[in-house]
Coordinates of C-alpha atoms in Angstrom, one line a residue:
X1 CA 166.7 76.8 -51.0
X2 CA 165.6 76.1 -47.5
X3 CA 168.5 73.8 -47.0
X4 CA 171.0 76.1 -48.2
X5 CA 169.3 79.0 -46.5
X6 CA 169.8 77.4 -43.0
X7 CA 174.1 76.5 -43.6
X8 CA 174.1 80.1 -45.0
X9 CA 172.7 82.4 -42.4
X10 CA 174.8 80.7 -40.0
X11 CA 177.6 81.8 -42.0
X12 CA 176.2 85.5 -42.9
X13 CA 175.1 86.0 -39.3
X14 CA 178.4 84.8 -37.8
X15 CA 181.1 85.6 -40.0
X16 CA 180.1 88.1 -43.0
X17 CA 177.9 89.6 -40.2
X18 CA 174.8 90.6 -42.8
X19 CA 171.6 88.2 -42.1
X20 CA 169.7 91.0 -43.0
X21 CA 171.1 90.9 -46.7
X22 CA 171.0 87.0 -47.1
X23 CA 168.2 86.0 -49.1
X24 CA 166.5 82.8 -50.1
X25 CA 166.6 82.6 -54.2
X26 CA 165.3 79.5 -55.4
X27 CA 166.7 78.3 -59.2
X28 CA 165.0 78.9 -62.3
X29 CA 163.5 75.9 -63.5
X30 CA 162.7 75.7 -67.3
X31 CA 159.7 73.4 -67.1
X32 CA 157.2 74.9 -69.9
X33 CA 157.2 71.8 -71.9
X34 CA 156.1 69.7 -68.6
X35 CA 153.1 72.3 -68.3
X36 CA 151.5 71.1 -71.9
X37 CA 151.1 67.6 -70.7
X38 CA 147.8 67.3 -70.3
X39 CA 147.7 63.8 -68.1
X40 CA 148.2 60.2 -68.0
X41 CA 146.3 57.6 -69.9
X42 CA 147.9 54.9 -67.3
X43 CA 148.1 53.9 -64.2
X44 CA 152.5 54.0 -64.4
X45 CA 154.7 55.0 -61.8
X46 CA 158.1 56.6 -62.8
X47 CA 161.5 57.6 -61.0
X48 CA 163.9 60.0 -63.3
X49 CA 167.6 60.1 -61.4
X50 CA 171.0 59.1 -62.0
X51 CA 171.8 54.9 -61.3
X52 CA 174.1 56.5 -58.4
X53 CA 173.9 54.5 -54.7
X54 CA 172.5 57.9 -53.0
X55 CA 169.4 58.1 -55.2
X56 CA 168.0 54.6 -53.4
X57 CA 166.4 52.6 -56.3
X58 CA 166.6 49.9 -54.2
X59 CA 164.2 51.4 -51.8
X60 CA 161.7 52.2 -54.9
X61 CA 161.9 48.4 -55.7
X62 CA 161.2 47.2 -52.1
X63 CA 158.3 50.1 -52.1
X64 CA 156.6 49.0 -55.1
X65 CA 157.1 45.2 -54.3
X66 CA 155.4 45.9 -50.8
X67 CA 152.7 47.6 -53.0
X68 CA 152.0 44.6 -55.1
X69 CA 152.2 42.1 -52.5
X70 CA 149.7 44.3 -50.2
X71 CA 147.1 45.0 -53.2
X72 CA 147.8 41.9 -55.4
X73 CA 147.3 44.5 -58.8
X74 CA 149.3 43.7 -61.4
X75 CA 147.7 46.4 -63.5
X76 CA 150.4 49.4 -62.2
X77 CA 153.7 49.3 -63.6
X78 CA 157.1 50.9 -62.1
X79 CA 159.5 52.6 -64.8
X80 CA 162.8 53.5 -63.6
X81 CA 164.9 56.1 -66.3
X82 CA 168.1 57.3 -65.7
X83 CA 172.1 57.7 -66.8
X84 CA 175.0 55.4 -66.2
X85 CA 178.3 56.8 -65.6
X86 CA 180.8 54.2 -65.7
X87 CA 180.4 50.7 -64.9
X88 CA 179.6 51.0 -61.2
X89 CA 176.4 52.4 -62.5
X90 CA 176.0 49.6 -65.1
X91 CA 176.7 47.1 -62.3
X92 CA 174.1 49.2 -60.0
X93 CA 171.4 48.1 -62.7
X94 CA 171.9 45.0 -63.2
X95 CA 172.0 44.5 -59.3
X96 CA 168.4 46.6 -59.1
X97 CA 167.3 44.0 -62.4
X98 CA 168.3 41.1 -59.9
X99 CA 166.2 42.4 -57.3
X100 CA 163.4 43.2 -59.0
X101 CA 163.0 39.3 -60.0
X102 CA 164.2 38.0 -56.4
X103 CA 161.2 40.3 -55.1
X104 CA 158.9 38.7 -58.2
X105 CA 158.1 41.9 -60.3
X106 CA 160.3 42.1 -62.6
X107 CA 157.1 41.6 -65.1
X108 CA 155.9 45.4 -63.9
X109 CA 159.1 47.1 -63.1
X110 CA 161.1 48.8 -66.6
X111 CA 164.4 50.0 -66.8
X112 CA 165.2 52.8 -68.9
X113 CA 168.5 54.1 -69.7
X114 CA 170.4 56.7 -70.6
X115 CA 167.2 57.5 -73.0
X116 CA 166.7 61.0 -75.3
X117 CA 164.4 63.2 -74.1
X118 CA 162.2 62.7 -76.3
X119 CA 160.7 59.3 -75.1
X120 CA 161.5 60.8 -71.4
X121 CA 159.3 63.2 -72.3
X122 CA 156.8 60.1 -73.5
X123 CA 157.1 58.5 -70.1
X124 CA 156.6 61.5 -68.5
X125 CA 153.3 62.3 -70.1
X126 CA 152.2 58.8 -69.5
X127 CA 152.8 58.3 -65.6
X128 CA 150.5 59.2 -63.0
X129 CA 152.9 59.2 -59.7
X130 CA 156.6 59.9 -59.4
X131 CA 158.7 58.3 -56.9
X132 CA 161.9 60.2 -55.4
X133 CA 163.2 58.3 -52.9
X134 CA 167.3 60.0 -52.0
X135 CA 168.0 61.0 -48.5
X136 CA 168.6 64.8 -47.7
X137 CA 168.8 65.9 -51.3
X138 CA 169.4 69.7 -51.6
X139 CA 166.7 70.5 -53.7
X140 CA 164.8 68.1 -56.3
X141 CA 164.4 69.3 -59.5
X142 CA 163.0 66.0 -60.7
X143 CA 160.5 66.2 -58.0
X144 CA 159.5 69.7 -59.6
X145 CA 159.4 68.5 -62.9
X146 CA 156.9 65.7 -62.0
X147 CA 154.7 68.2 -60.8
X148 CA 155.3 70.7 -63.5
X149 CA 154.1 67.5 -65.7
X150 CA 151.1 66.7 -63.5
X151 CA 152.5 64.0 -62.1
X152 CA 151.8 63.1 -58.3
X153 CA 155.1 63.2 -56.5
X154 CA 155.8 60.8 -53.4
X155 CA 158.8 62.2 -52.4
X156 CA 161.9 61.6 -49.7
X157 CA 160.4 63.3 -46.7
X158 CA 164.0 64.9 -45.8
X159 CA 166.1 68.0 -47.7
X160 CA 164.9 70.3 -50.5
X161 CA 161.3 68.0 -51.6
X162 CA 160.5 68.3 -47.7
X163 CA 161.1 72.1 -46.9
X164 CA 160.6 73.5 -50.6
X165 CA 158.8 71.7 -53.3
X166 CA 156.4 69.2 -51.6
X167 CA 153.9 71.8 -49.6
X168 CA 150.7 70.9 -48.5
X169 CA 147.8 69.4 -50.8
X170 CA 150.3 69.1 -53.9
X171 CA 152.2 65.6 -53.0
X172 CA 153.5 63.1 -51.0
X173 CA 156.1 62.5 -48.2
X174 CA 157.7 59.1 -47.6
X175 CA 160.9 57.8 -45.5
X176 CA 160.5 53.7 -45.6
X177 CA 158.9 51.3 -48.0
X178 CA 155.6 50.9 -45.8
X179 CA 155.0 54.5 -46.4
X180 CA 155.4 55.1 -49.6
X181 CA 153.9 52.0 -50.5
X182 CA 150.9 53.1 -48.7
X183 CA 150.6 56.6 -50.5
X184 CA 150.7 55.0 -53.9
X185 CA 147.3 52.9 -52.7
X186 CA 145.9 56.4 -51.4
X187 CA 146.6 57.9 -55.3
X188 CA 145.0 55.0 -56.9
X189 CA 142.0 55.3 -54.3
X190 CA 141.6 58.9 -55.4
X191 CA 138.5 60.0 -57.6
X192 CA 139.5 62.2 -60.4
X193 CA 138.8 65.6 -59.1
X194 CA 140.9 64.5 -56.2
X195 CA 144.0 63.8 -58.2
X196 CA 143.3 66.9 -60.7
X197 CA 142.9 68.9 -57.9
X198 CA 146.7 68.1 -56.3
X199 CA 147.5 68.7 -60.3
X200 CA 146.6 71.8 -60.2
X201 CA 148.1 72.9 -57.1
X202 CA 151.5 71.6 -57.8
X203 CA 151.6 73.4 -61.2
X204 CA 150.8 76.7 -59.7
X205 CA 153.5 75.8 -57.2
X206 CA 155.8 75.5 -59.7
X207 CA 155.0 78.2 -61.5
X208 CA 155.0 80.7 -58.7
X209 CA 158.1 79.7 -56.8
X210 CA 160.3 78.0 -59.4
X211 CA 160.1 79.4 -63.0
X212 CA 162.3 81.5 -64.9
X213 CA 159.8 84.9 -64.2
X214 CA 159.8 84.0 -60.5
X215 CA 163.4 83.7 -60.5
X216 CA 163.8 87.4 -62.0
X217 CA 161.1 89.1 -60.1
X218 CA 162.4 88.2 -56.7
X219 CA 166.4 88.8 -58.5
X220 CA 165.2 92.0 -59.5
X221 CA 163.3 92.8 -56.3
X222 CA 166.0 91.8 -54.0
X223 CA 168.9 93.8 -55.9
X224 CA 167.0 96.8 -56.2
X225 CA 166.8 96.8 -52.3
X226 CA 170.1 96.2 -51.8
X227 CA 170.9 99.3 -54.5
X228 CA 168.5 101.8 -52.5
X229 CA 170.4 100.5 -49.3
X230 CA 173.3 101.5 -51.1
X231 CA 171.9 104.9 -52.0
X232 CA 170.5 105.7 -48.2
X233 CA 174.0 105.1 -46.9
X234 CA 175.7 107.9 -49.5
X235 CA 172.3 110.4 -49.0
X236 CA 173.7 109.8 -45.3
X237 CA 177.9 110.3 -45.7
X238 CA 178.2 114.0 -44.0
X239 CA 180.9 115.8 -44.4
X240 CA 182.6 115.3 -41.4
X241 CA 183.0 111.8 -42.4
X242 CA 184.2 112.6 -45.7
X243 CA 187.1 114.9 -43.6
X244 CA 187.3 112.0 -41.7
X245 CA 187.9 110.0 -44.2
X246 CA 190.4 112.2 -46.2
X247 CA 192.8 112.6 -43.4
X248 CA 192.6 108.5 -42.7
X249 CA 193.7 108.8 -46.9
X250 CA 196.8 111.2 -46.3

């Protein structure tokens, strides 16, 4: 990842003193299942992360009230799935349930959680944009798997969605409500060959850069280099190096 990548070769520049032999590896994501969905049949928006302060539901809320108040459609609905781990989170929900009424949408906004897969996978199949909305996040796998499930992502425009997953013509960046309330009206705007176009894109995005075979191909590619690097450097050991080296032994 691009984020890691950047904190690394400081490190493998400065210290280990190889930036020639740091590569950038990006995790295998399992996402097969997400590729058989074959689109929405509404007009939903969902969020899949943890009910922890960094991922920003509260920012989702505020986005998709702006939405409503700027468009007046009461026809799009916001579902937002995730785990609780301890009460904090429990208390984080209720708060985001409070919220939602205060900013009067509580009628289109669902909270899921803690759900099996299995009706994750439901929503999933069923939503037409995906909202990620946490600050600086390393990577994103959600933000893949929306796209892996031909969903539209409007993601953070900071950390791992920014430099990795969200490239040109397959999603959406956002930082404040105005914007990503904005990009949902631009989906919803968008003719069908538009939005199966950025569908398409962000699947072969995912499968060329994130997947299980892309993961092994550039593991495999990368190791083998670094084993004929190894090889090159024995072919090269003469033996005055090798007396050298015996006399630094005794």
């Amino acid at each position: 990842k691009q984020w890691y990548q950047r904190r690394v070769a400081i490190t493998a520049g400065d210290i280990w003193q190889i930036p020639d032999r740091t590569t950038l590896l990006y995790p295998p994501c399992n996402t097969e299942n997400f590729l058989k969905i074959s689109g929405p049949s509404s007009k939903r928006i969902v969020s899949v992360a943890q009910f922890r302060p960094e991922k920003d539901h509260k920012l989702q809320i505020e986005s998709f009230a702006m939405f409503v108040e700027k468009t007046g459609r009461r026809d799009v609905t916001l579902t937002l799935v995730g785990g609780v781990r301890n009460q904090g989170d429990r208390d984080r929900v209720e708060s985001l349930k409070q919220l939602s009424e205060t900013l009067k949408v509580d009628e289109l906004v669902e909270f899921k959680v803690s759900i099996p897969y299995s009706e994750l996978y439901q929503i999933l199949s069923d939503s037409l944009m995906g909202l990620h909305t946490m600050w600086n996040e390393h990577f994103g796998i959600g933000v893949v798997e929306f796209m892996a499930a031909g969903i539209i992502p409007i993601a953070h425009n900071s950390g791992g969605p920014k430099l990795d997953i969200v490239v040109p013509g397959t999603g959406f960046l956002a930082a404040t409500a105005e914007e990503y309330s904005d990009h949902v009206i631009r989906v919803l705007e968008m003719t069908d060959e538009e939005l199966e176009g950025i569908r398409e894109r962000g699947r072969e995005h995912v499968m060329g850069t994130f997947s299980d075979e892309a993961f092994s191909t550039v593991f495999i590619e990368k190791c083998v280099n670094e084993l004929d690097m190894d090889l090159r450097w024995i072919e090269e050991f003469d033996a005055e190096d090798e007396e050298r080296l015996e006399e630094f032994s005794d």
